[in-house]
CSV table of C-alpha atoms and ligand atoms in Angstrom, one decimal:
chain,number,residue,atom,x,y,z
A,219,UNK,CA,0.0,0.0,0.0
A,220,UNK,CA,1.2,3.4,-0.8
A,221,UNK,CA,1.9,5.4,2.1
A,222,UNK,CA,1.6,9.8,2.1
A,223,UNK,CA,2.6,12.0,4.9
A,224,UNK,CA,1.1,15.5,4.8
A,225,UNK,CA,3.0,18.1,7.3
A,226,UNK,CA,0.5,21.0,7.1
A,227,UNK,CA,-0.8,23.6,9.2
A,228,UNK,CA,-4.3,23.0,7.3
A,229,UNK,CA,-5.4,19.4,7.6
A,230,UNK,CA,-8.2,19.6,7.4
A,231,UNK,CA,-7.7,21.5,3.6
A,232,UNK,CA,-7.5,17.9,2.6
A,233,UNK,CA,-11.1,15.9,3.7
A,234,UNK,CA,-13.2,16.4,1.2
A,235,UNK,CA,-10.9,16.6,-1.7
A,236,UNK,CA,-10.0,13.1,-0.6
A,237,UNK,CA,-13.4,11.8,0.0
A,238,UNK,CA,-14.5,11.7,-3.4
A,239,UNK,CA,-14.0,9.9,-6.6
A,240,UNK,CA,-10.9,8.2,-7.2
A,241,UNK,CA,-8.9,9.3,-4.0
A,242,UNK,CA,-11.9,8.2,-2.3
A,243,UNK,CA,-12.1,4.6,-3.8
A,244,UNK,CA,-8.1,4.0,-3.1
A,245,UNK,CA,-8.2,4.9,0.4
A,246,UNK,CA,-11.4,2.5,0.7
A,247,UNK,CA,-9.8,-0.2,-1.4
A,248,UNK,CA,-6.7,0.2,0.6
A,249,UNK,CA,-4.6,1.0,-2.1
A,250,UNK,CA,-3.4,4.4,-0.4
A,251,UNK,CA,-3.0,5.7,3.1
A,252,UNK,CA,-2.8,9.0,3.8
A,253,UNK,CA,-1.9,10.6,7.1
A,254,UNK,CA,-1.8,14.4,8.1
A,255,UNK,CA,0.2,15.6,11.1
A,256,UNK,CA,-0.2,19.2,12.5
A,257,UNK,CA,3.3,21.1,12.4
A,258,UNK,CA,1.9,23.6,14.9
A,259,UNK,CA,1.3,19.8,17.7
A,260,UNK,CA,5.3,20.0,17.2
A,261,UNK,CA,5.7,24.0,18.5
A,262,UNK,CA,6.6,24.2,22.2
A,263,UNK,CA,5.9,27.0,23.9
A,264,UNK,CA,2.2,28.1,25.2
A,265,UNK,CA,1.2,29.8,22.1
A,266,UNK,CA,2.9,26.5,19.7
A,267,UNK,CA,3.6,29.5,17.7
A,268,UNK,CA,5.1,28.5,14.2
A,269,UNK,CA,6.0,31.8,12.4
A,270,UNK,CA,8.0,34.5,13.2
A,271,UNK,CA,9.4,38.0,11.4
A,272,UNK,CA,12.3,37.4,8.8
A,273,UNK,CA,15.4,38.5,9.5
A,274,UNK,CA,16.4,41.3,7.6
A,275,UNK,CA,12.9,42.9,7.9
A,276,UNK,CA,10.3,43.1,5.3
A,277,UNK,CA,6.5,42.1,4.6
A,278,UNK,CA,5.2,38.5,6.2
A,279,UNK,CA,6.2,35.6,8.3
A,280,UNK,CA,8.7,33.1,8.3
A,281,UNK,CA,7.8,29.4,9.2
A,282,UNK,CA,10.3,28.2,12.6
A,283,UNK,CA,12.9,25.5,12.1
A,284,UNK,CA,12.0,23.9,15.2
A,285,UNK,CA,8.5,22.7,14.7
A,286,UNK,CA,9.4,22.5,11.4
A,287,UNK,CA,12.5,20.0,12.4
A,288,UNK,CA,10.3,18.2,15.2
A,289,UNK,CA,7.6,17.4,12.7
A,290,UNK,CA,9.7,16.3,9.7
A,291,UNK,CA,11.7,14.1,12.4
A,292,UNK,CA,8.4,12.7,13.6
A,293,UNK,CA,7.2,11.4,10.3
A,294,UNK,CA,10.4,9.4,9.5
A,295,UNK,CA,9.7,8.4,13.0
A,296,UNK,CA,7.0,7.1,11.5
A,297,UNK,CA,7.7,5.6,8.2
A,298,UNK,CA,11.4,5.1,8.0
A,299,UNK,CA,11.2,4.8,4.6
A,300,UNK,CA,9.4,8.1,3.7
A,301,UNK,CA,11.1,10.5,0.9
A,302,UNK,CA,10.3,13.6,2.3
A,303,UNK,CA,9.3,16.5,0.1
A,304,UNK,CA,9.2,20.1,0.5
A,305,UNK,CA,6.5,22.1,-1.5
A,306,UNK,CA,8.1,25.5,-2.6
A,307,UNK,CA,7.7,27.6,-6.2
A,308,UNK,CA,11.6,27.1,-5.9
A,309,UNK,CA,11.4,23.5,-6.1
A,310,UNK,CA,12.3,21.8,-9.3
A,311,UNK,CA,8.9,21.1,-11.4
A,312,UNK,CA,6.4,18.7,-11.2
A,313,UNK,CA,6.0,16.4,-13.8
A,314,UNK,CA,3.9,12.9,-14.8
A,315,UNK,CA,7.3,11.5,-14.6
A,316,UNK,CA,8.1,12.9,-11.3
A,317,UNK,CA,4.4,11.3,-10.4
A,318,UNK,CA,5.7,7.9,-11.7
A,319,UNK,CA,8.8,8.6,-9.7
A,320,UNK,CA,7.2,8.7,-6.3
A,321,UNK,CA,4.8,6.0,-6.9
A,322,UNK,CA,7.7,3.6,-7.4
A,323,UNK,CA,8.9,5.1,-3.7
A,324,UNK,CA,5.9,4.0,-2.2
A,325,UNK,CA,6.0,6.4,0.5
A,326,UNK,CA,6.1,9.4,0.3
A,327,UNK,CA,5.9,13.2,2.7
A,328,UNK,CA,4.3,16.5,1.4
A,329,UNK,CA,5.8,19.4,3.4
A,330,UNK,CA,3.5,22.3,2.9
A,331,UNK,CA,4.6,25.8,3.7
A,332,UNK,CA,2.6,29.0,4.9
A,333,UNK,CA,3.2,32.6,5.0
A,334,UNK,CA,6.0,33.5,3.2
A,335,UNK,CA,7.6,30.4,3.3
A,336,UNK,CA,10.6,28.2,5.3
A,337,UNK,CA,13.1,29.0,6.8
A,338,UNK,CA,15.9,28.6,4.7
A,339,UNK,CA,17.6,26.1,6.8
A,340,UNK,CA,14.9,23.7,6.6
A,341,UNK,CA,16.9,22.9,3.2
A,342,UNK,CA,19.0,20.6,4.9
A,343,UNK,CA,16.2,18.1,6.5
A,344,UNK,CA,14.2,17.3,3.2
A,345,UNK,CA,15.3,15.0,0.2
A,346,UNK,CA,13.6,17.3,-2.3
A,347,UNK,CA,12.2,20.7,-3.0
A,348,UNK,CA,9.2,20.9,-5.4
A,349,UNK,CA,6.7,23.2,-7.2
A,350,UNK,CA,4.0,22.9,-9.2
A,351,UNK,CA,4.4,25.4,-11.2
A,352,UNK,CA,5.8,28.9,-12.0
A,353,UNK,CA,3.0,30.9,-9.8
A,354,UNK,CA,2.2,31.4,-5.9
A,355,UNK,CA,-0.2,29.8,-4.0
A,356,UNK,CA,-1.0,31.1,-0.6
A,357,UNK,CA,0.2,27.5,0.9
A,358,UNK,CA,1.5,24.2,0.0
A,359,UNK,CA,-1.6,22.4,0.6
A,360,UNK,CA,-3.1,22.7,-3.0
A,361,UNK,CA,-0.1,22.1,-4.2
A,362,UNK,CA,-0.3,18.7,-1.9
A,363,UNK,CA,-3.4,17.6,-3.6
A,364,UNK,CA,-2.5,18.4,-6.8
A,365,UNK,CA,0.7,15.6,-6.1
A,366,UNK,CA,-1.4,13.2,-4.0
A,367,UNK,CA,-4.3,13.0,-6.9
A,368,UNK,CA,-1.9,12.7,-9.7
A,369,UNK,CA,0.2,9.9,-7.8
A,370,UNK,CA,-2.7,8.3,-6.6
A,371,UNK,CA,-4.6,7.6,-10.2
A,372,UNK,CA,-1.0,5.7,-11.2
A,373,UNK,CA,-1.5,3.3,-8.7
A,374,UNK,CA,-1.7,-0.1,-9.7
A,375,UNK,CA,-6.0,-0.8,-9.4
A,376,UNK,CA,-6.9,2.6,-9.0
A,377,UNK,CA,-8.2,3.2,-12.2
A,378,UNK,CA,-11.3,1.3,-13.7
A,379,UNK,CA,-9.0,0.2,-17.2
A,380,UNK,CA,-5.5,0.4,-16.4
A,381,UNK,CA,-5.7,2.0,-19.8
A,382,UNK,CA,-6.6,5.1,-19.2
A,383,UNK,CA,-3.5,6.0,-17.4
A,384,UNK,CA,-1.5,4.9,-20.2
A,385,UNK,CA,-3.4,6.9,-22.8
A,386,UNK,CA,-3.1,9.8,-20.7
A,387,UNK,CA,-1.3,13.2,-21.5
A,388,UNK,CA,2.6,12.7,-20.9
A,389,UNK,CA,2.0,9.1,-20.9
A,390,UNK,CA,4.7,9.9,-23.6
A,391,UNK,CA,7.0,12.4,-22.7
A,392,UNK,CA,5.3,16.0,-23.7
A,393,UNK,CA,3.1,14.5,-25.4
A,394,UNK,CA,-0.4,15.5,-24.8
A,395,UNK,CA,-3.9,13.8,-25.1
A,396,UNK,CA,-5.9,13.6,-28.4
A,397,UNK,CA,-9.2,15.3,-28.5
A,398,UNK,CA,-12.4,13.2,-27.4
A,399,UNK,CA,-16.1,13.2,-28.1
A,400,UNK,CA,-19.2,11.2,-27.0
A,401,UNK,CA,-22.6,11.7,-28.0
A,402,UNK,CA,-24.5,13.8,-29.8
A,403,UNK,CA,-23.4,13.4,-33.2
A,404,UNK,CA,-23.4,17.2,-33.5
A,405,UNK,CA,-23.9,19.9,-31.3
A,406,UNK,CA,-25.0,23.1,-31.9
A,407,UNK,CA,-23.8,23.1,-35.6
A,408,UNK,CA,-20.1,21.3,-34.4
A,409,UNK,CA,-20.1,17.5,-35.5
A,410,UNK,CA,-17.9,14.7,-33.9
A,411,UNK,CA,-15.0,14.3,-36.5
A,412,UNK,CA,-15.6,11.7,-39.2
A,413,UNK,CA,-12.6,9.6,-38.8
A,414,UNK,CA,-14.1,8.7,-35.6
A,415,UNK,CA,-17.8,7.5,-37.2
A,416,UNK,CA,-15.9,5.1,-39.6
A,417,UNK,CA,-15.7,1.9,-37.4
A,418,UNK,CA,-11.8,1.5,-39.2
A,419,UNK,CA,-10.0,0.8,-35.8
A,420,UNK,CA,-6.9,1.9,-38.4
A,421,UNK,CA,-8.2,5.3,-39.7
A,422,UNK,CA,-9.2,6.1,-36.0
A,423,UNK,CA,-6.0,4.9,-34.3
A,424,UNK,CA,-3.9,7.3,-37.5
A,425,UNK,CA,-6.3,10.0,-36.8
A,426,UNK,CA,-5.6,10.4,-32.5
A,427,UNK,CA,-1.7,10.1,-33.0
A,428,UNK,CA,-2.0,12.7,-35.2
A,429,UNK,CA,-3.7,15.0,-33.4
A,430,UNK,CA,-1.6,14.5,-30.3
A,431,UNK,CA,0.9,15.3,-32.4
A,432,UNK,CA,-0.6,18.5,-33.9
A,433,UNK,CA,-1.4,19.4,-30.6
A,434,UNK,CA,1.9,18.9,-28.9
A,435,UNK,CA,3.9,20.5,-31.5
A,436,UNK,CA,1.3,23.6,-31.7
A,437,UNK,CA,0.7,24.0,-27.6
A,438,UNK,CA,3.8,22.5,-26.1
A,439,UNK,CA,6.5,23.1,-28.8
A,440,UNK,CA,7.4,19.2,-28.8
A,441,UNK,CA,8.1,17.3,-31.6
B,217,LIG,N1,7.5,33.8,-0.6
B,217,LIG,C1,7.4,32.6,-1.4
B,217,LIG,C2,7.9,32.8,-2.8
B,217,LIG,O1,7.8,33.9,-3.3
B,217,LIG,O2,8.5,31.9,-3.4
B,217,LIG,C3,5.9,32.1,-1.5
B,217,LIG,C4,5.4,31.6,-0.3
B,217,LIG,S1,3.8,31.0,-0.6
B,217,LIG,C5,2.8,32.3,-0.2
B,217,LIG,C6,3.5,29.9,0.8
B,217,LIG,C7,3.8,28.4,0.6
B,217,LIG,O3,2.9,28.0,-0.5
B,217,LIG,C8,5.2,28.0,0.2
B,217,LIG,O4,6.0,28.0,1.3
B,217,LIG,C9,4.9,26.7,-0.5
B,217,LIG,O5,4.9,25.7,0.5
B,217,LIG,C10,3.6,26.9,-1.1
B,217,LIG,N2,3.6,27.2,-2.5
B,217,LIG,C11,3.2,28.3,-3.1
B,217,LIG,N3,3.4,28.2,-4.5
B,217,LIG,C12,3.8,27.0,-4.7
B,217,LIG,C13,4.2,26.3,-5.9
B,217,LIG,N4,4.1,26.9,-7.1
B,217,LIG,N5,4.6,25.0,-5.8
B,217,LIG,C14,4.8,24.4,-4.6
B,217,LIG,N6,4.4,25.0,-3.5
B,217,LIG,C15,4.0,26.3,-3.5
């Protein structure tokens, strides 16, 4: 079973994201486990205060390195194991291969940040920095979800046809998905292409690798 660690301020950010659909099903059929631990549980002091001015001066708060330290420490108390990652837009990018990456790990910790960030020294306690893209979210949290929901559908039995994970976008790398259509036949003047009406497994099978192709090489540059 796949194991996740989420160090968060927030945990509560995550229950209903994963209680429905396919993070649902996984956690119910076992598949995944995913445990949150409160960084500010791991702040002494009668306030457990986690943040403090930056050196230096300027806007916002800097998260501690002690709770920071004490909770990091306490989840590979936990799961020896765990590959511990921290969530930053420094970080280097998340990718569907990075997704494969961790699911081959097997377990794996989501260190969210707050404010304006970690202490810089907090560096030296993860195995990896991470973002999830070139853009600022107020905390690491969605960023979390975003990683736990892409590792999670890769799971072996997670997905209704195994298939669908292979067909997906960057299944190849930077290649993306073909276009897709279901009933009605047309719509509002716009009818389903008619490569995909022939019934010639062939014709429709050309047809989706070439616009992946098309679409890769006009929206991703690839190819
Ligand atoms: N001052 C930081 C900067 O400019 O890089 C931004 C801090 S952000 C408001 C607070 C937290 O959100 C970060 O510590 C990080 O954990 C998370 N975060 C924000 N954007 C992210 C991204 N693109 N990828 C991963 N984590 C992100």
């Amino acid at each position: 079973m796949f194991h996740a660690q989420v160090l968060t301020l927030f945990p509560e950010f995550f229950v209903s994201p994963l209680s429905c659909s396919i993070p649902k099903r996984a956690i119910e059929a076992d598949l995944v486990h995913v445990d949150c631990i409160q960084i500010r549980d791991f702040s002494t002091g009668k306030h457990h205060k986690v943040d403090d001015n930056p050196y230096g001066g300027g806007p916002g708060m800097v998260m501690k390195p002690e709770p920071l330290v004490a909770t990091i420490r306490e989840a590979r108390r936990r799961d020896a194991d765990t590959h511990v990652v921290m969530l930053t837009p420094a970080g280097v990018p998340f990718t569907q291969n990075k997704a494969l990456e961790y699911v081959e790990k097997q377990h794996l910790t989501l260190l969210c940040g707050r404010y304006e960030g970690f202490d810089e020294r907090i560096c030296d306690y993860v195995d990896e920095q991470l973002s999830v893209g070139d853009y600022v979210l107020s905390g690491g949290e969605a960023a979390a979800l975003c990683v736990l929901d892409a590792v999670i559908r890769l799971l072996p039995g997670v997905l209704g046809s195994p298939e669908s994970a292979v067909l997906d976008s960057f299944s190849e790398e930077g290649i993306l998905d073909w276009p897709h259509y279901t009933r009605p036949e047309e719509f509002e003047g716009k009818k389903v292409p008619s490569e995909l009406l022939s019934g010639n497994h062939a014709e429709i099978e050309r047809w989706r690798r070439e616009q992946s192709r098309l679409r890769s090489q006009q929206r991703r540059d690839k190819l």
